[in-house]
Structures are given as C-alpha cells and as structure tokens.
Short mmCIF file of C-alpha atoms and ligand atoms in Angstrom, two decimals:
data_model
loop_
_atom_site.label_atom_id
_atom_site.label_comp_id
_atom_site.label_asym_id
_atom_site.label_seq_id
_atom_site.Cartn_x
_atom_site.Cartn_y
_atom_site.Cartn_z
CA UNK A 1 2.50 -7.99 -41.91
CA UNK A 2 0.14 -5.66 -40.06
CA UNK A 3 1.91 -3.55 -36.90
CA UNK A 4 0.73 -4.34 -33.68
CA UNK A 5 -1.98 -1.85 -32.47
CA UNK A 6 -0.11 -0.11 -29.62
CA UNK A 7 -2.79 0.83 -26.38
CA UNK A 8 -2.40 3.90 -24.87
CA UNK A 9 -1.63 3.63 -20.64
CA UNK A 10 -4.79 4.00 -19.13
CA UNK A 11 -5.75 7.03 -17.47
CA UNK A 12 -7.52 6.90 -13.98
CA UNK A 13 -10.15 9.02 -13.10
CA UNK A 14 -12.31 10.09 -10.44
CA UNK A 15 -16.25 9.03 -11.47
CA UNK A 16 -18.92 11.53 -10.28
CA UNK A 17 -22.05 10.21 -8.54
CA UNK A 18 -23.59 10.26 -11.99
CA UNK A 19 -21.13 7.49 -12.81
CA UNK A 20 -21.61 5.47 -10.14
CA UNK A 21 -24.32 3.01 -11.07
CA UNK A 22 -22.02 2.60 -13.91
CA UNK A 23 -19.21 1.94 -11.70
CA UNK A 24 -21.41 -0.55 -9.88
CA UNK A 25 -22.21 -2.37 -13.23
CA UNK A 26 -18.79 -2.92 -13.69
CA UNK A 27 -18.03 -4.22 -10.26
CA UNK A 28 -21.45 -6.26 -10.46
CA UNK A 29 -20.26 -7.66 -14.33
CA UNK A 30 -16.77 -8.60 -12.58
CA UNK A 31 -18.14 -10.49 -9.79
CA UNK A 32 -20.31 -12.35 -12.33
CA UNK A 33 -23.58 -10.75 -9.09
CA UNK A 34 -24.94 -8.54 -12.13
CA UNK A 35 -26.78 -6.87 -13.80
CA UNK A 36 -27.75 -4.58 -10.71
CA UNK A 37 -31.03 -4.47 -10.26
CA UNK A 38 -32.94 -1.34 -8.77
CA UNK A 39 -33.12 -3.24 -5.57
CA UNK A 40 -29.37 -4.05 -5.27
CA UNK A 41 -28.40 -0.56 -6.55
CA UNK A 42 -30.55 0.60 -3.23
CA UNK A 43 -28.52 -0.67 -1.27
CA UNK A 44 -25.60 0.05 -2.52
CA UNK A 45 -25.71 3.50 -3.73
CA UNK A 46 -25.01 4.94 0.08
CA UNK A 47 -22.07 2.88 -0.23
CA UNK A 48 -20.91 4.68 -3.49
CA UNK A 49 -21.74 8.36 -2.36
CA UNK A 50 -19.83 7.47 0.84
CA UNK A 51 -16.35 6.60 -0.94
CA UNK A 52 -13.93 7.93 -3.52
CA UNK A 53 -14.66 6.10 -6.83
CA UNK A 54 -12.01 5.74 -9.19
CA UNK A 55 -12.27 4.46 -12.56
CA UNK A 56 -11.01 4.01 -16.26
CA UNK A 57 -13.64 5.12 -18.97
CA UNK A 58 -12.84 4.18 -22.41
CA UNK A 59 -13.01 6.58 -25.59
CA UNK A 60 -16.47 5.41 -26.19
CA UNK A 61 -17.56 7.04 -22.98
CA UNK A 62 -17.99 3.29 -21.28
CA UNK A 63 -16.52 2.12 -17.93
CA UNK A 64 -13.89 -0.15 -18.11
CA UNK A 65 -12.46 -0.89 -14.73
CA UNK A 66 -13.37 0.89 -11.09
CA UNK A 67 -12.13 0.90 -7.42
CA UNK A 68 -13.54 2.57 -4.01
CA UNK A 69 -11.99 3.81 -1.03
CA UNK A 70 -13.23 5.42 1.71
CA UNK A 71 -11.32 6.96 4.62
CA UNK A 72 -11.84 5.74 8.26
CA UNK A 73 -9.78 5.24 11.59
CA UNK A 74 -8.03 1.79 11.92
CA UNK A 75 -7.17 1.02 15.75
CA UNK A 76 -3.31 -0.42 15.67
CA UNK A 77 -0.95 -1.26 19.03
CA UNK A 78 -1.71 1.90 21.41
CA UNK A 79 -3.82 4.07 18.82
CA UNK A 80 -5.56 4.76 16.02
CA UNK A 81 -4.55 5.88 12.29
CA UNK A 82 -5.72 7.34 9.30
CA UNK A 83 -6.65 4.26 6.59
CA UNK A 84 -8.39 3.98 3.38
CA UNK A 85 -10.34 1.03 3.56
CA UNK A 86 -10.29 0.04 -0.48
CA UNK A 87 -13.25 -2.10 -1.82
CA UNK A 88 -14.91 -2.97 -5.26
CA UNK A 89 -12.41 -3.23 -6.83
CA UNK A 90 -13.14 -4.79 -10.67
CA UNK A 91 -12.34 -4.97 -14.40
CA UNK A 92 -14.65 -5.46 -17.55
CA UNK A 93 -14.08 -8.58 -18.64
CA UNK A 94 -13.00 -7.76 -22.28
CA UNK A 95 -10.54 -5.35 -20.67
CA UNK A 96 -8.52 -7.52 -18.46
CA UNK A 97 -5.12 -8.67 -18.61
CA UNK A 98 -3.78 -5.22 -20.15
CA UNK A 99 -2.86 -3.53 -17.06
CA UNK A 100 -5.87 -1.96 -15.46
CA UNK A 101 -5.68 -3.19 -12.25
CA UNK A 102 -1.99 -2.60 -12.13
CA UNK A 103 -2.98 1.33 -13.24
CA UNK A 104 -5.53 1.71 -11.00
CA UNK A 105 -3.86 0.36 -7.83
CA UNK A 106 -0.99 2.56 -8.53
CA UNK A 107 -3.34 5.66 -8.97
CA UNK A 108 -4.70 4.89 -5.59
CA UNK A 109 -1.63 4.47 -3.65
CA UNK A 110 -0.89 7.72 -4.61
CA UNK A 111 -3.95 9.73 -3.99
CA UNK A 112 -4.46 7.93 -0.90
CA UNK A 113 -1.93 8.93 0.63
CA UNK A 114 -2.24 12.53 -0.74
CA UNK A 115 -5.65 12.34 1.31
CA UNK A 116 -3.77 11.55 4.53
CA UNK A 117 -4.47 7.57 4.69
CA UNK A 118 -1.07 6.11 6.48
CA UNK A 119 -1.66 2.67 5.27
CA UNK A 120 -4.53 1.35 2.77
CA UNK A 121 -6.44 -1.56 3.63
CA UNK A 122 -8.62 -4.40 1.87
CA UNK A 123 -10.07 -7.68 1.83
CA UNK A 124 -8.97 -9.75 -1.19
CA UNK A 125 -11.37 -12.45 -2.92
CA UNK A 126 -8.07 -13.91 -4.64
CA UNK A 127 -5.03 -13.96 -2.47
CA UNK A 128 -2.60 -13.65 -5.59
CA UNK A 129 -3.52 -10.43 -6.63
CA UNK A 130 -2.52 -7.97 -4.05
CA UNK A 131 1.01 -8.69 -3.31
CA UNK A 132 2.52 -7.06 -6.06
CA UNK A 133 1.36 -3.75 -4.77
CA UNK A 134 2.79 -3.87 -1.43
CA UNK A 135 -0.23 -5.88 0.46
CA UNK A 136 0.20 -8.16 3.19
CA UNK A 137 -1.91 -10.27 4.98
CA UNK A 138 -2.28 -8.68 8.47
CA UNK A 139 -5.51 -10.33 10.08
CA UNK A 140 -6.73 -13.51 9.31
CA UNK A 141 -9.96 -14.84 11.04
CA UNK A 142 -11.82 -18.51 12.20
CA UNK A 143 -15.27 -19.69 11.82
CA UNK A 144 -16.96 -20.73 15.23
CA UNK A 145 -19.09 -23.51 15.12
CA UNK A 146 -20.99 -23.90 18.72
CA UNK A 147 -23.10 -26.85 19.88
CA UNK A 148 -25.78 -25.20 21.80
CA UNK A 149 -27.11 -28.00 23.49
CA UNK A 150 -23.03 -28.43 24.98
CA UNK A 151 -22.21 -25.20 25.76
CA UNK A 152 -22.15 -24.51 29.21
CA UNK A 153 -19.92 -21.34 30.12
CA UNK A 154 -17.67 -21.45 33.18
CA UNK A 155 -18.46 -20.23 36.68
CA UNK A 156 -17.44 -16.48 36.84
CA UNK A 157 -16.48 -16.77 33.50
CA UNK A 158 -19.04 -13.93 32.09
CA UNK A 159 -19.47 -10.55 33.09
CA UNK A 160 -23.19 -10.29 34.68
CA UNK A 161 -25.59 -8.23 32.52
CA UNK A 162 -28.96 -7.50 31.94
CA UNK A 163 -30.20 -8.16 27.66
CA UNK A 164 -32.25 -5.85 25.85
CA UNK A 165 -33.91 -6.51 22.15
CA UNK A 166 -33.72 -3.79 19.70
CA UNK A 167 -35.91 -3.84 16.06
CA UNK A 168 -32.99 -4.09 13.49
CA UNK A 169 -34.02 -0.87 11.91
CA UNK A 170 -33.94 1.07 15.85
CA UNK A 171 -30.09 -0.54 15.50
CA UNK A 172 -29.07 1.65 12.50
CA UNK A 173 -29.99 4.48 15.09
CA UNK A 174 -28.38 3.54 18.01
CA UNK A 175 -25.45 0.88 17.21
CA UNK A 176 -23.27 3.18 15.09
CA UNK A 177 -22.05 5.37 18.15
CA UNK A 178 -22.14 2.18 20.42
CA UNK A 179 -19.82 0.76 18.37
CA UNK A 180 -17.42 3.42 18.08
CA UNK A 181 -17.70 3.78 22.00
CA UNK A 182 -17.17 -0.05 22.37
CA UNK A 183 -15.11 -0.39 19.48
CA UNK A 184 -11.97 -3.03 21.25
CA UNK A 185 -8.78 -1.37 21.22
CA UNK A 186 -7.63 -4.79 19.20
CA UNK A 187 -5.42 -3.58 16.25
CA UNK A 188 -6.78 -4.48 12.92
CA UNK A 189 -10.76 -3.25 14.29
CA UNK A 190 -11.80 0.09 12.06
CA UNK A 191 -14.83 2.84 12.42
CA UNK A 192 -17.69 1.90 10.33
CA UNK A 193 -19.03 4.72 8.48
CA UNK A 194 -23.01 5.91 8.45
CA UNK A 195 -24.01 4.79 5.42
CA UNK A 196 -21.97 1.10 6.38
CA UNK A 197 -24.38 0.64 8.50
CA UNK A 198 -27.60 1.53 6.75
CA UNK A 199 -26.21 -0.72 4.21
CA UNK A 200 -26.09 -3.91 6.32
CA UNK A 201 -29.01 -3.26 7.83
CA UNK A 202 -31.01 -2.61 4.05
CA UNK A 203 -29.08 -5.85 2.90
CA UNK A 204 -30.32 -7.59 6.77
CA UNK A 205 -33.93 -6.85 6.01
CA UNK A 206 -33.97 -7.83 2.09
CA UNK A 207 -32.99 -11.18 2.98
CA UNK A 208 -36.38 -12.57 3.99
CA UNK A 209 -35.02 -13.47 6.93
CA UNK A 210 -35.24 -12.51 10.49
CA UNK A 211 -32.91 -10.45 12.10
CA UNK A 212 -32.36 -9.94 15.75
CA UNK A 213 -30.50 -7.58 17.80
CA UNK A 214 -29.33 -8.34 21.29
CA UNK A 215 -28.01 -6.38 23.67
CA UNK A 216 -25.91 -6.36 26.88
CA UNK A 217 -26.76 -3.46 29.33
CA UNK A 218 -24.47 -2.42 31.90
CA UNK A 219 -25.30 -1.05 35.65
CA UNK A 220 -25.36 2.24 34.21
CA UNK A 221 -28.22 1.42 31.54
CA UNK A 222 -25.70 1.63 29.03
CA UNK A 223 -25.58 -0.79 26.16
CA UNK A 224 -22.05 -2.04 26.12
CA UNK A 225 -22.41 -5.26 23.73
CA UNK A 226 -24.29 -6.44 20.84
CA UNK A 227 -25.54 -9.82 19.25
CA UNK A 228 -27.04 -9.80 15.52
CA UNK A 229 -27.97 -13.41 14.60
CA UNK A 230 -30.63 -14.95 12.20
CA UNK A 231 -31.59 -18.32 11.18
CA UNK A 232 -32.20 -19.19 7.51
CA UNK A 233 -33.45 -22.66 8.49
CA UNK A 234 -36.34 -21.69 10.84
CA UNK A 235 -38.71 -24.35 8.94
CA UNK A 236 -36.57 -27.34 9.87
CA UNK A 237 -35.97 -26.92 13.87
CA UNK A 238 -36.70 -30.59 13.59
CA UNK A 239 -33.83 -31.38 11.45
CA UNK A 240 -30.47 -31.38 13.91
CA UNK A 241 -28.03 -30.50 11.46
CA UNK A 242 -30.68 -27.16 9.88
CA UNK A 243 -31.59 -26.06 13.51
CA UNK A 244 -28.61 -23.45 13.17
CA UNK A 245 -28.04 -19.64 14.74
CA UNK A 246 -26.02 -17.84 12.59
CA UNK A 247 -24.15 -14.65 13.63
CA UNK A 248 -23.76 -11.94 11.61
CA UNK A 249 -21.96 -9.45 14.04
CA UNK A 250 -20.60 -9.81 17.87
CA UNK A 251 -18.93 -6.61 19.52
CA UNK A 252 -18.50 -6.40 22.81
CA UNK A 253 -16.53 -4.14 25.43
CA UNK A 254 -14.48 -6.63 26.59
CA UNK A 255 -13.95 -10.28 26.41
CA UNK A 256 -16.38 -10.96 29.73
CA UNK A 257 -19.09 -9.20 27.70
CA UNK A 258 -18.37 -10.91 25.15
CA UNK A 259 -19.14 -14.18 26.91
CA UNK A 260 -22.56 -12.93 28.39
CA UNK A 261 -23.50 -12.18 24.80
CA UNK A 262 -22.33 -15.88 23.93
CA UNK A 263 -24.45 -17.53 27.00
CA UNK A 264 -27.22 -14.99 25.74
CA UNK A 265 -27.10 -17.24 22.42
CA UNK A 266 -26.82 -20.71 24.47
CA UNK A 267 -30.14 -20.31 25.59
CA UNK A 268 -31.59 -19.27 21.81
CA UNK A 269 -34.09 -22.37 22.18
CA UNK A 270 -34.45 -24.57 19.23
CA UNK A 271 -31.08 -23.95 17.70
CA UNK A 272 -28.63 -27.30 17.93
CA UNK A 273 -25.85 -25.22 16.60
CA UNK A 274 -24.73 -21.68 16.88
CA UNK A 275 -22.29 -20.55 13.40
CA UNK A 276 -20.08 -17.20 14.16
CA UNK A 277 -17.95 -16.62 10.77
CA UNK A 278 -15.14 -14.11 11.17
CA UNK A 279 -13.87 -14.15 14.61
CA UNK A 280 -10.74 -13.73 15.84
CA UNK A 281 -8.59 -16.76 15.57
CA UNK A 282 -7.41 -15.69 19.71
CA UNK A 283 -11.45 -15.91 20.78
CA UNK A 284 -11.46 -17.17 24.77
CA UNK A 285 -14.72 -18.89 24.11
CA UNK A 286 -13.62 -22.19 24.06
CA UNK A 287 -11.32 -21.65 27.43
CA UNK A 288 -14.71 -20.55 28.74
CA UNK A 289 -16.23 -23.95 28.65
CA UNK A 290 -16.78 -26.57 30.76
CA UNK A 291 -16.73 -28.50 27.66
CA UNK A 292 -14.17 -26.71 25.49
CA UNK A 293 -15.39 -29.54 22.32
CA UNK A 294 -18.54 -27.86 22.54
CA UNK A 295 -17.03 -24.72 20.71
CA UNK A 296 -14.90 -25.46 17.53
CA UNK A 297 -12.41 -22.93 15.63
CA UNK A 298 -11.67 -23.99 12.07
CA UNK A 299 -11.78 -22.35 8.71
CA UNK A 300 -9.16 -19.85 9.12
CA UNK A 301 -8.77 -17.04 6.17
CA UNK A 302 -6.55 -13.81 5.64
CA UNK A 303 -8.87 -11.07 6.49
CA UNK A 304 -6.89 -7.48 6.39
CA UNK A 305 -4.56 -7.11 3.62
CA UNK A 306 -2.89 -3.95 4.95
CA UNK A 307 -0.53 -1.72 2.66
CA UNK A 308 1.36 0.62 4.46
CA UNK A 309 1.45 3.83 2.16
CA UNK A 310 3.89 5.98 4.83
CA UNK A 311 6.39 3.80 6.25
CA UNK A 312 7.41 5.95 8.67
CA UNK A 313 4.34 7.65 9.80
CA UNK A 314 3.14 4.07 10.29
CA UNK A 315 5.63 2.82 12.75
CA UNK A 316 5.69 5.82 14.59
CA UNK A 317 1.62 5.94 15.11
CA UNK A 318 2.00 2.35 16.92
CA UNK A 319 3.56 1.56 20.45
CA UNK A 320 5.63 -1.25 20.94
CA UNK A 321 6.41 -3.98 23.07
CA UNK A 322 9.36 -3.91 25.76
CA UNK A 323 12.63 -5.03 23.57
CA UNK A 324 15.80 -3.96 22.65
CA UNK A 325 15.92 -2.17 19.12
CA UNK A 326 16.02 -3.71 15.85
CA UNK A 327 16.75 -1.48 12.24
CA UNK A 328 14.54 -3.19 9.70
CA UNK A 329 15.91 -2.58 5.98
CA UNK A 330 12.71 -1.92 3.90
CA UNK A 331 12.12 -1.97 0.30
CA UNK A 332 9.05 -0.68 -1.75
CA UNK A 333 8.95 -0.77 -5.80
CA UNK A 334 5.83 1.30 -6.11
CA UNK A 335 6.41 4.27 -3.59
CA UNK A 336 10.48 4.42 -3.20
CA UNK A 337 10.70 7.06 -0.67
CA UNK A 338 9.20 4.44 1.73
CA UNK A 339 12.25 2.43 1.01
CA UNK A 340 15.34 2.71 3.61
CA UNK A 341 16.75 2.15 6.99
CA UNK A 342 13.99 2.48 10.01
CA UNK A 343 15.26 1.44 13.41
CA UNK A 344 12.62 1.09 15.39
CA UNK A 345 12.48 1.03 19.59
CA UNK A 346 10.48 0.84 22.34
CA UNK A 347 10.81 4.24 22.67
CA UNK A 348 9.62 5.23 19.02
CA UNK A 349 11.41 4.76 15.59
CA UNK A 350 13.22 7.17 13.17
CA UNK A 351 14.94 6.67 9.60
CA UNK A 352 18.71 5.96 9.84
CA UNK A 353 21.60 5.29 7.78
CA UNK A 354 22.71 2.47 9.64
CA UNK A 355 23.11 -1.22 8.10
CA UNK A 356 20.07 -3.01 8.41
CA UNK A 357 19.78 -6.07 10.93
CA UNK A 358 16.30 -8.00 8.93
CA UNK A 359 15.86 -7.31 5.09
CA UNK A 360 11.70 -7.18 4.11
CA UNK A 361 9.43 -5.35 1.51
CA UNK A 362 6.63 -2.96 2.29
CA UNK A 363 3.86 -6.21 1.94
CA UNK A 364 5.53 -8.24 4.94
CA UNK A 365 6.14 -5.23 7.01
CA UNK A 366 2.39 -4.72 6.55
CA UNK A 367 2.50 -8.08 7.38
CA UNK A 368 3.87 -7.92 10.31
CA UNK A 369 2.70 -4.23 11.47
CA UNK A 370 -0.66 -5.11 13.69
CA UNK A 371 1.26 -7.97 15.76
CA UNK A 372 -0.22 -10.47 13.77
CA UNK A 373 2.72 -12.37 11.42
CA UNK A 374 5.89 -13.35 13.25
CA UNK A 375 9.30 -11.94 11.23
CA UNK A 376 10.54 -15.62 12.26
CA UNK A 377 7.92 -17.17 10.59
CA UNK A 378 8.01 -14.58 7.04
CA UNK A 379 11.85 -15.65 7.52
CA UNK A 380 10.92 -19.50 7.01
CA UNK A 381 8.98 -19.01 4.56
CA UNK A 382 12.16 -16.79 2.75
CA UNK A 383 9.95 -12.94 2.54
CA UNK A 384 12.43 -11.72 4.90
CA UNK A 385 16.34 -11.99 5.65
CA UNK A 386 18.35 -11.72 8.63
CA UNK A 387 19.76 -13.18 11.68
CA UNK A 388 17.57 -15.44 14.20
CA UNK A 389 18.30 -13.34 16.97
CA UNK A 390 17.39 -9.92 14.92
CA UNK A 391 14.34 -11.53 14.08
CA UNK A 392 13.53 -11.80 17.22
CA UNK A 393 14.18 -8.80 18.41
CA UNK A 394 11.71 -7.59 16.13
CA UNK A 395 8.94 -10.36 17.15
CA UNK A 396 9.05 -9.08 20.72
CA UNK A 397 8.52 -5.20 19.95
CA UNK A 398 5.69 -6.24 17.74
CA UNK A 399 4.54 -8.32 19.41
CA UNK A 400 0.43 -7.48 20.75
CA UNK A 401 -1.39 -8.85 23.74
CA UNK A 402 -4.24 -9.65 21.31
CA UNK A 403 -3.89 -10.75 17.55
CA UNK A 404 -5.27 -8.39 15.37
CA UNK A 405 -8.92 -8.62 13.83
CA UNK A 406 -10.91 -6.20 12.12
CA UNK A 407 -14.34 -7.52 12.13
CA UNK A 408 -15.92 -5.63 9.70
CA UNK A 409 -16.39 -6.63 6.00
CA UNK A 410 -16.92 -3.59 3.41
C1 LIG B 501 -8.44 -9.41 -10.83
C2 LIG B 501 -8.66 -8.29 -11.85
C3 LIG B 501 -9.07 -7.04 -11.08
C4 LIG B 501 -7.35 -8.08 -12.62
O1 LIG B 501 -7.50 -6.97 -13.50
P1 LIG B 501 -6.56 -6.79 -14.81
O2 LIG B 501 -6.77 -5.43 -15.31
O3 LIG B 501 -6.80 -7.92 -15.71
O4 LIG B 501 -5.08 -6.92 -14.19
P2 LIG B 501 -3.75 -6.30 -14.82
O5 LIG B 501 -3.72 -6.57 -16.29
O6 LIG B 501 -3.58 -4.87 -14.42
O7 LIG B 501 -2.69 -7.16 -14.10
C5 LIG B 501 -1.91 -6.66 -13.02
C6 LIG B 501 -1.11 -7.80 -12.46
O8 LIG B 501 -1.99 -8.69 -11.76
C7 LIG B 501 -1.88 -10.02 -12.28
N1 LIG B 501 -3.22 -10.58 -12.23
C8 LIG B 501 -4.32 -10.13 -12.88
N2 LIG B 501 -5.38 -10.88 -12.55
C9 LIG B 501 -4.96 -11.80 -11.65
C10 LIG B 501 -5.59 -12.86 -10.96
N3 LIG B 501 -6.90 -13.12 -11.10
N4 LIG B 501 -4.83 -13.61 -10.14
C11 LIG B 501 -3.51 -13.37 -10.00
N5 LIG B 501 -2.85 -12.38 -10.64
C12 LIG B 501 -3.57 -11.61 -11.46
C13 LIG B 501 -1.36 -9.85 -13.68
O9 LIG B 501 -0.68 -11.01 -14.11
C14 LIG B 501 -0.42 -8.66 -13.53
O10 LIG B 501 0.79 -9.09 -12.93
P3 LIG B 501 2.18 -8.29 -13.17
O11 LIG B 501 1.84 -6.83 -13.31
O12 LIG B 501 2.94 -8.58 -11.94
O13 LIG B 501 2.73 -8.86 -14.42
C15 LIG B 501 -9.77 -8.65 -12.85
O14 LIG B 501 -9.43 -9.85 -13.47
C16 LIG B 501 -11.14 -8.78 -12.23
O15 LIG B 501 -11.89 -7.80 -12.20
N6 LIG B 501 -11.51 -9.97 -11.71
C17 LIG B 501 -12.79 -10.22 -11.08
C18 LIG B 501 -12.99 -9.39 -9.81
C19 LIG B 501 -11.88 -9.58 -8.82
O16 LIG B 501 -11.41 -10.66 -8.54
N7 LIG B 501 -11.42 -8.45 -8.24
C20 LIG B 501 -10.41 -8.45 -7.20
C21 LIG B 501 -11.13 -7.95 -6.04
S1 LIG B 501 -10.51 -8.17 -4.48
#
C-alpha cells in the first residue's frame, strides 16, 4: 500500500511586475476569458502595476493561484476609511480544491491590514465563497430599465443645468478629480484610482462601440455630473425592443443632478429604452415620474462584500444614528483579536467587558456596518442572536439616510 503523498502548505508570495502577465494568465485560465492576448494584457497591465499582487508559484517556477488588492478610500456613515479593494482573485484549475484560496485569503487579511486597510472589500462572482473568511454582503444593487418614450420627469423635480459633451478619451483627463470632488457621501462609494480609469476608458474604446460622455455644468462652469452611455444596437433603431441606451456610469452631486442627467438621457432620440445596471436599489427616479411604470427596478445583486479587518477601528471611523447604546458580542475565527465585547453609542464605541446584548461574527457585522442589512433581519435568518429590542437598538444607530452603494466595479 503506497503512503499518501503529503503537500506542503502553500506559501504566498508577493509577484513582481515581471510576474504579472503570469498572474493575469492565471486569473484569465480561471475565468475560462483566456489566454490573454496582447490586446487584453493592454489593458490590464495598469491595473496590475497599480495593486499588490499576491500569488502561489509552484516548485517548477509556474503560477498556481493569484489575488490583487489595491488600497483606496471607502466613504462609510460620516467619513471615509482606509480599504483594500481585493480583485482577481483565481486558482489554476489543476490546483484547486487543496487549500489555495483558503491560504491566500488568509495571507491577505493579514498584510492588509499591516498596510493600514480597516476593512477589505470585494465583489464576489460566487456568493458561497467568501463567507468563510469573514465577508458580508454590505451593498447590493438594481438594474434600471427606463422606457424613454414614458419618461417624463416631474415639475421641479431636477436641478436646472446646462450639458456639455466630452470625447471619452478628454474624460480620462478630466473625470478622475470630478469624481473624487462629486464623489456622494453614500457609504459603500470608493476613490477610483488613475490607472481605474484609463482602464475603463481603454476597455470603452476597444469595444467597437460608441461611447459618450455627458455632462451637467453648474452656474459656476463647473462640471458637477456625468452620463457615460453607449448603444450596441445602433443598426436596429427600427427594432423596439434593440433601440436600447445603455449606461455604463452615472455620478452625480446630488440626487437633483442626478435627475437632470436622467432627463438628459430621455431626450437621447431613437432609443425606446434606456438600461442603467448597478444602481442603487434607494434610486428616486421612479418617485420622479409622472409615470413612475415608466422606470422599473429589478434584478437586485450583492455588490460590496465588505470584511472588516479592525473591528474596532471600523466602528469608531463611522458616526451613528441617534439611539440608545447597544454592546454587540463579536466573533472572528481568522483574526481573534477582533473578537470581543464592543458597545457601541451615539457618541462613539469602545471595547468592554460587559455581557453582550446581540451575538454576530465579523461577516454580518460587515454586514451590517454601511447601514445596509438590518440586525433584525440577519436575526431571522439565525446569523445573529439576541433580544428583539437589542436588535433594535442596534438597527437605529446603524441605521443611514441612504443605503449604501459603491458604484464602481474593479
Ligand atoms: C473559487 C476558487 C478561487 C477556489 O479555490 P481553491 O483553491 O480550490 O479553494 P480552497 O481549496 O482553498 O477552498 C477554500 C474553501 O472554499 C471552498 N470552496 C472552494 N471553491 C468553492 C466554490 N466554487 N464555491 C463554494 N465554496 C468553494 C472549499 O470547500 C473550502 O472550504 P472550507 O475551507 O470551508 O472547507 C477557484 O475554484 C477558482 O479559481 N475558481 C474560478 C474563479 C473564481 O470563481 N474566483 C472567485 C473570484 S470572486
């Protein structure tokens, strides 16, 4: 009887740039996209040099599993806080299933937080994956399906403003520091980096399709709003259900800007329908119609999976709501010192000794952190324990006056 060959743990590594088409390869291989060609490597190498790429390389020099991060601002209830924003994340498919993933999420937790991140942050392509290391969905978003032809906005409803057109590649100049100037206060919203947006514009123009960029102005000249939208169905205006806008990015000031850019798209001629994936579930557009039918929200999907990486740090970098005081009674497997008694308060939160009120682990705090997941409802669904009336305690200190939304996919 032969013994069973016995794997060494793998080690995690940081690549170098040299590794990073590699790294890519792997990513590409496990998202069955590859192999990457020249042209998709060119748009993605910015990407690469911009983050911290982790990986496993086997003895025969190969790479057998990889993960980015990058660091950036994440906006949460009265401020803003160090994240890693964690992406490409991927195993060689004869190396699954032996504990990669679990070595390499681990490994990142850790140096994450070593690089100052308070929570870590990530969109998930399966939703049974991420749990296990202390992820919880914080953000979910709606697809919003307009008929054009219907939409009439409200009287009053939109703030007045002047448009302005700009080439897609004149946007890679000037929408980065709109953005982070106009950039909502909603929790769950994070700053996108340089090379993010030379990215999406490289990946914009490859498409062989038009791209447009419109603008609100304000009274001081100042652009304080943007529309991107294309059409991949320009040949069939005469077929009702091609004739169709699609949006690839709305950010506005405020919610009134917001609905000029909207009436902006009303009148884009042609079009019988107007698609915006990815917007917040909370959007006022339909309130803003005469015909509130003529706007429909449906599709909704978990969008942040947020990991909170300093437990305390993180509750003390967000306000919240008027309330009396709650102590919450967290656990966390992977990073222990996180686990403990917080009570947390209007007036800010600190680690105590004191019996906890509501029982949860790090995933449905993270859960719960941006205002977005109701304790009550994580208690239904049996993720957390406690009394009704503890639970909503908690609910109304963190509770937000917006549900959280990021906006941004990386
Ligand atoms: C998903 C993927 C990263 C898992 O890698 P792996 O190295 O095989 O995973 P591990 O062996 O380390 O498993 C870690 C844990 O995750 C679980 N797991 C692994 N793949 C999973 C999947 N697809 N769905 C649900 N759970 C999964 C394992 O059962 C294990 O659970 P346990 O530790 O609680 O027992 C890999 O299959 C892959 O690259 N898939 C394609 C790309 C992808 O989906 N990436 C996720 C990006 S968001």
């Amino acid at each position: 009887m032969s013994t069973p060959r016995v794997r060494p743990a793998p080690t995690v590594s940081v690549l170098s740039e040299a590794r990073h088409r590699d790294a890519a390869e792997v990513f590409g291989g496990a998202y069955l996209v590859g192999p990457v060609t020249d042209q998709m490597w060119q748009r993605s190498v910015q990407t690469y040099a911009g983050s911290l790429v982790e990986g496993i390389v086997e003895e025969d020099g190969s790479v057998g599993a990889v993960a980015r991060s990058f660091d950036v601002g994440l906006a949460v209830p009265g401020g803003n806080i160090p994240a890693a924003a964690v992406s490409s994340v991927g195993v060689r498919a004869d190396r699954r299933r032996r504990g990669y993933l679990r070595a390499l999420m681990e490994h990142q937790l850790t140096t994450t937080r070593q690089r100052g991140a308070v929570v870590a942050a990530l969109r998930a392509t399966e939703a049974s994956i991420y749990s296990r290391f202390g992820y919880g969905v914080a953000s979910s978003y709606a697809t919003v399906t307009v008929n054009r032809r219907r939409a009439v906005l409200r009287e009053g409803a939109a703030a007045s403003r002047s448009l302005r057109m700009l080439a897609p590649t004149a946007a890679v100049e000037e929408l980065p520091a709109v953005y982070e100037r106009i950039r909502s206060a909603r929790p769950g919203t994070i700053e996108r980096p340089a090379w993010w947006w030379a990215s999406q514009t490289e990946r914009h123009l490859q498409r062989d399709q038009p791209v447009w960029v419109l603008c609100t102005v304000d009274d001081h000249g100042e652009i304080d709003g943007f529309l991107i939208y294309t059409s991949s169905e320009r040949d069939h205006w005469d077929d009702p259900n091609r004739a169709v806008i699609r949006v690839l990015d709305l950010t506005a000031i405020d919610e009134t800007v917001e609905l000029a850019l909207w009436n902006a798209a009303f009148g884009l001629d042609l079009s019988e329908w107007i698609v915006a994936p990815q917007r917040p579930l909370d959007t006022v557009l339909p309130l803003a119609l005469t015909d509130p039918r003529a706007a429909v929200v449906s599709s909704v999907e978990d969008e942040t999976w947020l990991r909170l990486l300093d437990v305390s740090a993180a509750l003390s970098a967000r306000s919240f709501a008027s309330g009396d005081p709650v102590v919450l009674g967290v656990t966390d497997a992977i990073m222990p010192d996180n686990s403990g008694s917080y009570l947390v308060s209007q007036d800010g939160v600190e680690r105590t000794d004191t019996e906890p009120e509501l029982y949860c682990g790090v995933g449905e705090l993270g859960a719960a952190y941006l205002g977005g997941t109701r304790f009550a409802a994580l208690a239904a669904a049996g993720r957390v324990g406690g009394e009704a009336e503890a639970l909503a305690r908690a609910d109304r200190l963190f509770r937000t006056p917006q549900l959280p939304w990021s906006g941004t996919y990386y």
